CSV table of C-alpha atoms and ligand atoms in Angstrom, one decimal:
chain,number,residue,atom,x,y,z
Z,1,MET,CA,-60.4,-122.8,-49.9
Z,2,SER,CA,-60.9,-120.0,-52.4
Z,3,LYS,CA,-62.3,-116.7,-51.0
Z,4,ILE,CA,-64.3,-116.3,-54.3
Z,5,SER,CA,-67.7,-117.9,-54.4
Z,6,ALA,CA,-69.3,-119.1,-57.6
Z,7,ILE,CA,-73.0,-118.2,-57.3
Z,8,ILE,CA,-75.9,-119.0,-59.6
Z,9,ALA,CA,-76.8,-115.4,-60.6
Z,10,GLY,CA,-79.6,-116.4,-63.1
Z,11,THR,CA,-81.3,-119.4,-64.7
Z,12,GLY,CA,-83.2,-119.9,-67.9
Z,13,SER,CA,-84.8,-122.7,-69.9
Z,14,CYS,CA,-86.3,-123.5,-73.3
Z,15,LEU,CA,-88.7,-126.3,-74.1
Z,16,PRO,CA,-89.8,-126.9,-77.7
Z,17,GLU,CA,-93.5,-126.2,-78.2
Z,18,LYS,CA,-94.2,-129.5,-79.9
Z,19,ARG,CA,-95.6,-132.2,-77.5
Z,20,LEU,CA,-95.4,-135.9,-77.9
Z,21,THR,CA,-97.9,-137.6,-75.6
Z,22,ASN,CA,-98.1,-141.2,-74.5
Z,23,ASP,CA,-101.2,-141.6,-76.7
Z,24,ASP,CA,-99.1,-140.3,-79.7
Z,25,LEU,CA,-96.5,-142.9,-78.9
Z,26,SER,CA,-99.1,-145.7,-78.7
Z,27,LYS,CA,-99.9,-145.0,-82.3
Z,28,ILE,CA,-96.2,-145.7,-83.3
Z,29,VAL,CA,-95.2,-148.6,-81.0
Z,30,GLU,CA,-97.0,-151.3,-79.0
Z,31,THR,CA,-97.5,-149.3,-75.7
Z,32,ASN,CA,-100.1,-147.3,-73.9
Z,33,ASP,CA,-100.5,-144.3,-71.6
Z,34,GLU,CA,-101.2,-146.4,-68.5
Z,35,TRP,CA,-98.0,-148.6,-68.9
Z,36,ILE,CA,-95.8,-145.5,-69.5
Z,37,ALA,CA,-97.2,-143.4,-66.7
Z,38,GLN,CA,-97.1,-146.2,-64.1
Z,39,ARG,CA,-93.6,-147.4,-65.0
Z,40,THR,CA,-91.9,-144.0,-65.6
Z,41,GLY,CA,-94.2,-141.2,-64.4
Z,42,ILE,CA,-93.9,-139.6,-67.9
Z,43,ARG,CA,-97.1,-138.3,-69.6
Z,44,GLU,CA,-95.6,-136.3,-72.4
Z,45,ARG,CA,-92.3,-134.9,-73.7
Z,46,ARG,CA,-91.3,-132.0,-75.9
Z,47,ILE,CA,-89.7,-132.6,-79.4
Z,48,VAL,CA,-87.9,-130.1,-81.6
Z,49,ARG,CA,-89.3,-129.2,-85.0
Z,50,SER,CA,-87.1,-129.8,-88.1
Z,51,ASP,CA,-86.0,-126.2,-88.0
Z,52,GLU,CA,-84.9,-126.3,-84.4
Z,53,SER,CA,-81.8,-127.9,-83.0
Z,54,THR,CA,-79.6,-128.2,-79.9
Z,55,ALA,CA,-78.0,-124.9,-80.6
Z,56,THR,CA,-81.2,-123.0,-81.1
Z,57,ILE,CA,-82.8,-124.2,-77.9
Z,58,ALA,CA,-79.5,-123.8,-76.0
Z,59,SER,CA,-79.2,-120.2,-77.2
Z,60,GLN,CA,-82.8,-119.4,-76.0
Z,61,ALA,CA,-82.1,-120.9,-72.5
Z,62,ALA,CA,-78.8,-119.0,-72.3
Z,63,THR,CA,-80.4,-115.7,-73.3
Z,64,ARG,CA,-83.0,-116.2,-70.6
Z,65,ALA,CA,-80.4,-117.0,-67.9
Z,66,MET,CA,-78.3,-114.0,-68.8
Z,67,ARG,CA,-81.4,-111.8,-68.7
Z,68,ALA,CA,-82.3,-113.1,-65.2
Z,69,ALA,CA,-78.8,-112.4,-64.1
Z,70,HIS,CA,-78.8,-108.9,-65.8
Z,71,VAL,CA,-75.6,-109.9,-67.6
Z,72,GLU,CA,-75.0,-109.0,-71.2
Z,73,PRO,CA,-73.4,-111.5,-73.6
Z,74,ARG,CA,-70.3,-109.3,-74.0
Z,75,LYS,CA,-69.6,-109.8,-70.2
Z,76,LEU,CA,-69.3,-113.5,-70.6
Z,77,ASP,CA,-65.9,-115.0,-70.0
Z,78,LEU,CA,-66.7,-118.6,-71.0
Z,79,ILE,CA,-69.5,-120.7,-72.4
Z,80,ILE,CA,-69.8,-124.4,-71.6
Z,81,CYS,CA,-72.5,-126.4,-73.3
Z,82,CYS,CA,-73.1,-129.9,-71.8
Z,83,THR,CA,-74.7,-132.2,-74.4
Z,84,ILE,CA,-74.6,-135.6,-76.0
Z,85,THR,CA,-76.6,-134.4,-78.9
Z,86,PRO,CA,-74.4,-131.7,-80.3
Z,87,GLU,CA,-75.3,-129.5,-83.2
Z,88,MET,CA,-72.6,-131.2,-85.3
Z,89,GLN,CA,-69.7,-133.5,-84.7
Z,90,THR,CA,-67.5,-130.4,-85.0
Z,91,PRO,CA,-67.5,-127.4,-84.3
Z,92,SER,CA,-68.9,-127.5,-80.8
Z,93,THR,CA,-72.5,-126.5,-80.0
Z,94,ALA,CA,-71.0,-123.9,-77.6
Z,95,CYS,CA,-69.4,-122.2,-80.6
Z,96,PHE,CA,-72.8,-122.0,-82.3
Z,97,VAL,CA,-74.4,-120.5,-79.2
Z,98,ALA,CA,-71.6,-117.9,-78.8
Z,99,ALA,CA,-72.1,-116.9,-82.4
Z,100,SER,CA,-75.9,-116.6,-82.0
Z,101,LEU,CA,-75.2,-114.3,-78.9
Z,102,GLY,CA,-73.1,-112.1,-81.2
Z,103,LEU,CA,-69.8,-113.0,-79.6
Z,104,ASP,CA,-66.6,-113.5,-81.7
Z,105,SER,CA,-63.8,-114.3,-79.3
Z,106,THR,CA,-65.3,-115.6,-76.0
Z,107,PRO,CA,-64.0,-119.1,-75.3
Z,108,ALA,CA,-66.7,-121.8,-75.8
Z,109,PHE,CA,-66.6,-125.6,-75.6
Z,110,ASP,CA,-68.8,-128.6,-75.2
Z,111,LEU,CA,-68.7,-131.1,-72.3
Z,112,ALA,CA,-70.0,-134.6,-72.7
Z,113,ALA,CA,-70.9,-136.4,-69.5
Z,114,ALA,CA,-74.4,-137.5,-70.5
Z,115,CYS,CA,-77.1,-137.1,-67.9
Z,116,SER,CA,-74.4,-136.0,-65.3
Z,117,GLY,CA,-73.3,-133.3,-67.8
Z,118,PHE,CA,-74.7,-130.2,-66.1
Z,119,ILE,CA,-73.1,-131.0,-62.7
Z,120,TYR,CA,-69.8,-131.7,-64.5
Z,121,GLY,CA,-70.3,-128.3,-66.2
Z,122,LEU,CA,-71.1,-126.6,-62.9
Z,123,GLU,CA,-68.0,-127.8,-61.2
Z,124,THR,CA,-65.8,-126.9,-64.2
Z,125,ALA,CA,-67.3,-123.4,-64.3
Z,126,ALA,CA,-67.0,-122.9,-60.5
Z,127,SER,CA,-63.3,-124.0,-60.6
Z,128,PHE,CA,-62.5,-121.3,-63.2
Z,129,ILE,CA,-64.3,-118.7,-61.1
Z,130,GLN,CA,-62.8,-119.8,-57.7
Z,131,ALA,CA,-59.3,-119.8,-59.3
Z,132,GLY,CA,-59.9,-116.1,-60.1
Z,133,ARG,CA,-59.7,-116.8,-63.9
Z,134,TYR,CA,-63.2,-115.8,-64.9
Z,135,LYS,CA,-66.1,-113.8,-63.5
Z,136,ASN,CA,-69.1,-114.8,-65.6
Z,137,VAL,CA,-69.5,-118.4,-67.0
Z,138,LEU,CA,-72.5,-119.7,-68.8
Z,139,VAL,CA,-73.3,-123.3,-68.2
Z,140,ILE,CA,-75.9,-124.8,-70.5
Z,141,GLY,CA,-77.4,-128.3,-70.6
Z,142,ALA,CA,-79.1,-128.8,-74.0
Z,143,GLU,CA,-80.3,-131.9,-75.7
Z,144,THR,CA,-82.3,-133.0,-78.8
Z,145,LEU,CA,-82.6,-136.7,-77.8
Z,146,SER,CA,-85.4,-137.1,-80.3
Z,147,ARG,CA,-82.7,-137.1,-83.0
Z,148,ILE,CA,-81.0,-140.2,-81.6
Z,149,THR,CA,-84.1,-142.0,-80.3
Z,150,ASP,CA,-85.3,-145.2,-82.0
Z,151,TYR,CA,-89.0,-144.7,-82.4
Z,152,LYS,CA,-89.3,-148.4,-83.2
Z,153,ASP,CA,-88.0,-149.4,-79.8
Z,154,ARG,CA,-90.8,-149.2,-77.2
Z,155,GLN,CA,-88.4,-149.7,-74.3
Z,156,SER,CA,-86.4,-146.5,-75.0
Z,157,CYS,CA,-88.6,-144.2,-77.2
Z,158,ILE,CA,-91.0,-143.6,-74.4
Z,159,LEU,CA,-88.3,-142.1,-72.1
Z,160,PHE,CA,-86.6,-139.3,-73.9
Z,161,GLY,CA,-87.5,-135.7,-74.7
Z,162,ASP,CA,-85.8,-132.5,-75.9
Z,163,GLY,CA,-85.0,-129.2,-74.0
Z,164,ALA,CA,-82.4,-126.9,-72.7
Z,165,GLY,CA,-81.6,-125.2,-69.4
Z,166,ALA,CA,-78.9,-122.7,-68.4
Z,167,ALA,CA,-77.3,-121.1,-65.4
Z,168,LEU,CA,-75.1,-118.0,-65.2
Z,169,LEU,CA,-72.3,-118.6,-62.7
Z,170,GLN,CA,-70.8,-115.5,-61.3
Z,171,ALA,CA,-67.9,-114.6,-59.0
Z,172,SER,CA,-69.0,-113.2,-55.7
Z,173,ASP,CA,-67.3,-112.2,-52.4
Z,174,GLU,CA,-70.2,-113.4,-50.3
Z,175,PRO,CA,-68.8,-116.4,-48.4
Z,176,GLY,CA,-70.8,-119.7,-48.3
Z,177,ARG,CA,-72.9,-118.9,-51.3
Z,178,GLY,CA,-73.1,-120.7,-54.7
Z,179,LEU,CA,-71.5,-124.1,-55.2
Z,180,ILE,CA,-70.4,-125.3,-51.8
Z,181,TYR,CA,-69.7,-128.9,-52.6
Z,182,SER,CA,-69.7,-131.2,-55.6
Z,183,SER,CA,-68.3,-134.6,-56.6
Z,184,LEU,CA,-67.9,-136.2,-60.0
Z,185,HIS,CA,-67.5,-139.8,-60.9
Z,186,ALA,CA,-67.1,-142.1,-63.9
Z,187,ASP,CA,-66.7,-145.8,-64.7
Z,188,GLY,CA,-66.2,-146.5,-68.4
Z,189,HIS,CA,-66.5,-150.3,-67.7
Z,190,GLY,CA,-70.3,-149.8,-67.8
Z,191,TRP,CA,-70.4,-148.1,-71.2
Z,192,GLU,CA,-72.6,-150.8,-72.9
Z,193,MET,CA,-75.5,-150.3,-70.5
Z,194,LEU,CA,-76.3,-147.0,-72.2
Z,195,HIS,CA,-74.7,-145.9,-75.4
Z,196,CYS,CA,-75.1,-144.5,-78.9
Z,197,SER,CA,-72.6,-146.1,-81.3
Z,198,PRO,CA,-71.7,-143.8,-84.2
Z,199,GLY,CA,-68.1,-142.6,-83.8
Z,200,SER,CA,-64.5,-143.6,-84.3
Z,201,ARG,CA,-65.0,-147.2,-83.3
Z,202,HIS,CA,-68.0,-147.7,-85.4
Z,203,PRO,CA,-68.4,-145.1,-88.2
Z,204,ILE,CA,-72.0,-145.0,-89.6
Z,205,ASP,CA,-72.4,-147.6,-92.3
Z,206,GLU,CA,-75.2,-149.7,-93.8
Z,207,THR,CA,-74.7,-152.5,-91.3
Z,208,MET,CA,-75.1,-150.0,-88.4
Z,209,VAL,CA,-78.2,-148.4,-89.9
Z,210,GLY,CA,-79.7,-151.8,-90.8
Z,211,GLY,CA,-79.3,-152.8,-87.1
Z,212,ARG,CA,-80.7,-149.4,-86.0
Z,213,ARG,CA,-77.5,-149.0,-83.9
Z,214,GLN,CA,-77.2,-145.3,-84.8
Z,215,PHE,CA,-79.8,-144.8,-82.0
Z,216,LEU,CA,-79.5,-144.8,-78.3
Z,217,GLN,CA,-79.3,-148.3,-76.8
Z,218,ILE,CA,-80.3,-148.9,-73.2
Z,219,ARG,CA,-80.4,-151.8,-70.9
Z,220,GLY,CA,-83.3,-150.3,-68.9
Z,221,ARG,CA,-83.4,-152.7,-65.9
Z,222,GLU,CA,-79.6,-152.5,-65.3
Z,223,VAL,CA,-79.6,-148.7,-65.6
Z,224,TYR,CA,-82.6,-148.6,-63.2
Z,225,LYS,CA,-80.7,-150.5,-60.4
Z,226,PHE,CA,-77.5,-148.4,-61.0
Z,227,ALA,CA,-79.5,-145.2,-60.8
Z,228,VAL,CA,-81.3,-146.1,-57.5
Z,229,ALA,CA,-78.0,-147.0,-55.8
Z,230,ARG,CA,-76.1,-144.0,-57.0
Z,231,PHE,CA,-78.9,-141.6,-56.2
Z,232,GLN,CA,-78.9,-142.7,-52.6
Z,233,GLU,CA,-75.1,-142.8,-52.3
Z,234,MET,CA,-74.7,-139.3,-53.8
Z,235,ILE,CA,-77.3,-137.7,-51.5
Z,236,GLU,CA,-75.7,-139.3,-48.5
Z,237,ASP,CA,-72.3,-138.1,-49.7
Z,238,ALA,CA,-73.6,-134.6,-50.3
Z,239,ILE,CA,-74.9,-134.4,-46.7
Z,240,SER,CA,-71.9,-135.9,-45.0
Z,241,LYS,CA,-69.2,-134.0,-47.0
Z,242,SER,CA,-70.9,-130.6,-47.2
Z,243,GLY,CA,-71.8,-130.7,-43.5
Z,244,ILE,CA,-75.3,-129.4,-44.3
Z,245,PRO,CA,-77.8,-131.4,-42.2
Z,246,LYS,CA,-80.5,-133.0,-44.2
Z,247,GLU,CA,-83.3,-130.9,-42.5
Z,248,GLN,CA,-81.7,-127.8,-44.0
Z,249,ILE,CA,-82.0,-129.1,-47.6
Z,250,LYS,CA,-84.8,-127.1,-49.2
Z,251,LEU,CA,-85.0,-129.1,-52.4
Z,252,ILE,CA,-83.3,-132.0,-54.1
Z,253,ILE,CA,-83.2,-131.6,-57.8
Z,254,PRO,CA,-82.5,-135.1,-59.3
Z,255,HIS,CA,-81.9,-136.0,-62.9
Z,256,GLN,CA,-85.4,-136.7,-64.2
Z,257,VAL,CA,-84.9,-140.4,-65.2
Z,258,ASN,CA,-87.9,-142.2,-63.9
Z,259,LEU,CA,-90.4,-141.3,-61.1
Z,260,ARG,CA,-90.1,-144.7,-59.6
Z,261,ILE,CA,-86.3,-144.3,-59.3
Z,262,ILE,CA,-86.8,-140.9,-57.6
Z,263,ASP,CA,-89.5,-142.3,-55.3
Z,264,SER,CA,-87.6,-145.4,-54.3
Z,265,ALA,CA,-84.4,-143.4,-53.6
Z,266,MET,CA,-86.2,-140.8,-51.5
Z,267,GLU,CA,-87.9,-143.5,-49.5
Z,268,LYS,CA,-84.6,-145.3,-48.8
Z,269,LEU,CA,-83.1,-142.0,-47.7
Z,270,GLY,CA,-86.0,-141.3,-45.3
Z,271,LEU,CA,-86.8,-138.1,-47.1
Z,272,PRO,CA,-90.3,-136.9,-48.0
Z,273,MET,CA,-91.2,-136.9,-51.7
Z,274,GLU,CA,-92.1,-133.1,-51.4
Z,275,LYS,CA,-88.4,-132.4,-51.1
Z,276,ALA,CA,-87.7,-133.7,-54.6
Z,277,PHE,CA,-88.4,-131.5,-57.6
Z,278,VAL,CA,-90.2,-133.6,-60.2
Z,279,ASN,CA,-91.2,-132.5,-63.7
Z,280,ILE,CA,-90.6,-135.7,-65.6
Z,281,ASP,CA,-94.4,-136.0,-66.3
Z,282,LYS,CA,-94.1,-133.0,-68.7
Z,283,TYR,CA,-90.7,-133.5,-70.3
Z,284,GLY,CA,-89.4,-137.1,-69.9
Z,285,ASN,CA,-85.7,-137.6,-69.6
Z,286,THR,CA,-83.8,-134.7,-71.2
Z,287,SER,CA,-80.3,-135.9,-70.2
Z,288,ALA,CA,-77.9,-133.0,-69.5
Z,289,ALA,CA,-80.8,-130.5,-69.7
Z,290,SER,CA,-83.0,-132.1,-67.0
Z,291,ILE,CA,-81.4,-130.5,-63.9
Z,292,PRO,CA,-81.0,-127.0,-65.3
Z,293,ILE,CA,-84.6,-127.0,-66.6
Z,294,ALA,CA,-85.9,-128.2,-63.2
Z,295,LEU,CA,-83.7,-125.7,-61.5
Z,296,ASP,CA,-85.1,-122.9,-63.6
Z,297,GLU,CA,-88.7,-124.0,-62.9
Z,298,ALA,CA,-88.0,-124.3,-59.2
Z,299,VAL,CA,-86.6,-120.7,-59.1
Z,300,ARG,CA,-89.5,-119.4,-61.2
Z,301,GLU,CA,-92.1,-121.2,-59.0
Z,302,GLY,CA,-90.5,-119.6,-55.9
Z,303,LYS,CA,-89.4,-123.0,-54.5
Z,304,LEU,CA,-85.8,-121.8,-54.3
Z,305,VAL,CA,-85.0,-118.3,-53.0
Z,306,LYS,CA,-81.8,-116.6,-52.0
Z,307,GLY,CA,-80.1,-118.6,-49.1
Z,308,ASP,CA,-81.9,-121.9,-49.8
Z,309,ILE,CA,-79.9,-125.1,-50.1
Z,310,ALA,CA,-80.4,-127.2,-53.2
Z,311,VAL,CA,-78.8,-130.6,-53.8
Z,312,PHE,CA,-78.4,-131.8,-57.4
Z,313,VAL,CA,-77.9,-135.5,-58.2
Z,314,ALA,CA,-77.4,-137.2,-61.5
Z,315,PHE,CA,-76.3,-140.5,-63.1
Z,316,GLY,CA,-76.1,-141.6,-66.7
Z,317,ALA,CA,-74.1,-142.9,-69.6
Z,318,GLY,CA,-70.4,-143.4,-69.1
Z,319,LEU,CA,-71.3,-144.6,-66.6
Z,320,THR,CA,-71.1,-141.2,-64.9
Z,321,TRP,CA,-72.6,-139.9,-61.7
Z,322,ALA,CA,-72.3,-136.7,-59.7
Z,323,ASN,CA,-73.7,-134.5,-57.0
Z,324,ALA,CA,-73.6,-130.8,-56.1
Z,325,VAL,CA,-74.7,-128.7,-53.1
Z,326,VAL,CA,-75.7,-125.1,-53.9
Z,327,ARG,CA,-76.7,-122.2,-51.6
Z,328,MET,CA,-78.8,-120.0,-53.8
B,1,COA,C1,-87.1,-148.7,-69.2
B,1,COA,C2,-87.9,-148.9,-68.0
B,1,COA,C3,-89.0,-147.9,-67.9
B,1,COA,C4,-88.6,-150.3,-68.1
B,1,COA,O1,-89.4,-150.5,-66.9
B,1,COA,P1,-89.3,-151.9,-66.2
B,1,COA,O2,-90.3,-151.9,-65.1
B,1,COA,O3,-87.9,-152.2,-65.9
B,1,COA,O4,-89.9,-152.9,-67.3
B,1,COA,P2,-89.2,-154.1,-68.0
B,1,COA,O5,-88.1,-153.7,-68.9
B,1,COA,O6,-88.9,-155.1,-66.9
B,1,COA,O7,-90.4,-154.7,-68.9
B,1,COA,C5,-91.6,-155.2,-68.3
B,1,COA,C6,-92.5,-155.7,-69.4
B,1,COA,O8,-93.0,-154.5,-70.1
B,1,COA,C7,-92.7,-154.6,-71.5
B,1,COA,N1,-92.5,-153.3,-72.0
B,1,COA,C8,-91.3,-152.6,-72.2
B,1,COA,N2,-91.5,-151.4,-72.7
B,1,COA,C9,-92.8,-151.3,-72.8
B,1,COA,C10,-93.7,-150.2,-73.3
B,1,COA,N3,-93.2,-149.0,-73.7
B,1,COA,N4,-95.0,-150.4,-73.3
B,1,COA,C11,-95.6,-151.6,-72.9
B,1,COA,N5,-94.8,-152.6,-72.4
B,1,COA,C12,-93.5,-152.5,-72.4
B,1,COA,C13,-91.5,-155.5,-71.6
B,1,COA,O9,-91.4,-156.1,-72.9
B,1,COA,C14,-91.7,-156.5,-70.5
B,1,COA,O10,-92.6,-157.5,-71.0
B,1,COA,P3,-92.5,-159.0,-70.5
B,1,COA,O11,-92.6,-159.0,-69.0
B,1,COA,O12,-93.6,-159.7,-71.2
B,1,COA,O13,-91.1,-159.4,-70.9
B,1,COA,C15,-87.1,-148.8,-66.7
B,1,COA,O14,-86.3,-150.0,-66.6
B,1,COA,C16,-86.2,-147.6,-66.6
B,1,COA,O15,-86.7,-146.5,-66.4
B,1,COA,N6,-84.9,-147.8,-66.7
B,1,COA,C17,-83.9,-146.7,-66.8
B,1,COA,C18,-84.1,-146.0,-68.0
B,1,COA,C19,-82.8,-145.5,-68.6
B,1,COA,O16,-82.0,-146.2,-68.9
B,1,COA,N7,-82.8,-144.1,-68.8
B,1,COA,C20,-81.7,-143.5,-69.3
B,1,COA,C21,-80.5,-143.3,-68.4
B,1,COA,S1,-80.4,-141.9,-67.5
């Protein structure tokens, strides 16, 4: 065990101002507020304007996290941006963020693990810190899912929103603080359940655009079952492997996928719903951004203070799934 702890020294988030309500969507596809709210818990989501992008909202969230941690950009040793909606195919979104922070040699890279991305980023950052390599690592989860959402597909377009969240991970000699346990998982056999085609296998061409396969494709019911099972498994794993009794968990911050999924998993775990942080009603599913946005809100609302135990749990395309136990 490393003597260096990787603590969350500051958090920040950025939600675009533009709101897309369920009523707005009912004017575009055959749906209604009641169906969406009952089946998903979502009431509205935020959508970027045409002059905003993944890098602009990521930079805002990053700036706020650094301000909260009282760390200036030049003190950063590494920037990791977790996203599946990058600024461009190349260079990475993290490079755009670094440039916007005025940096010109700090290492920066993107990490793609879909909705599990932020937890993957957290473990990666903590590993660099615990190895003694870096002291200040910025982990960002940022998405503009509206750019890859098919607003003609009522099953998927109701689910997704845009946003960014960030955490500044810092080396500390306080034992038992910061990231105390995490586990990452992936099974590529399930890629078809949730995917967005454009890439090396299928470059964008007329046939793809004609079939609207440049957008996210989901098999909602299959993902639903996968998410409930993994949610439960990951919380049980976090409790047993970290040795933290479930009564000591202050807050579970799940990936905001569907209120029914969160409800059902919490019930199966015998945990009260008040222990789960939920903001899906306001933002929908923002993939890699959902946990850091929720974390930042929980901190700002005073629901997580120094010493509190938070458990993160996520699942998504890949398929990927992950958990993390953090002492704030
Ligand atoms: C997508 C999801 C909300 C659908 O909810 P569901 O309860 O499984 O609903 P179903 O897909 O079984 O559809 C039920 C009916 O509602 C209809 N329906 C689907 N979307 C609708 C919408 N937006 N508005 C109104 N009706 C809709 C379906 O056509 C179906 O009609 P039918 O019974 O006549 O065939 C749910 O499965 C889900 O949240 N899945 C996971 C989402 C996901 O993949 N997220 C990304 C991964 S992190």
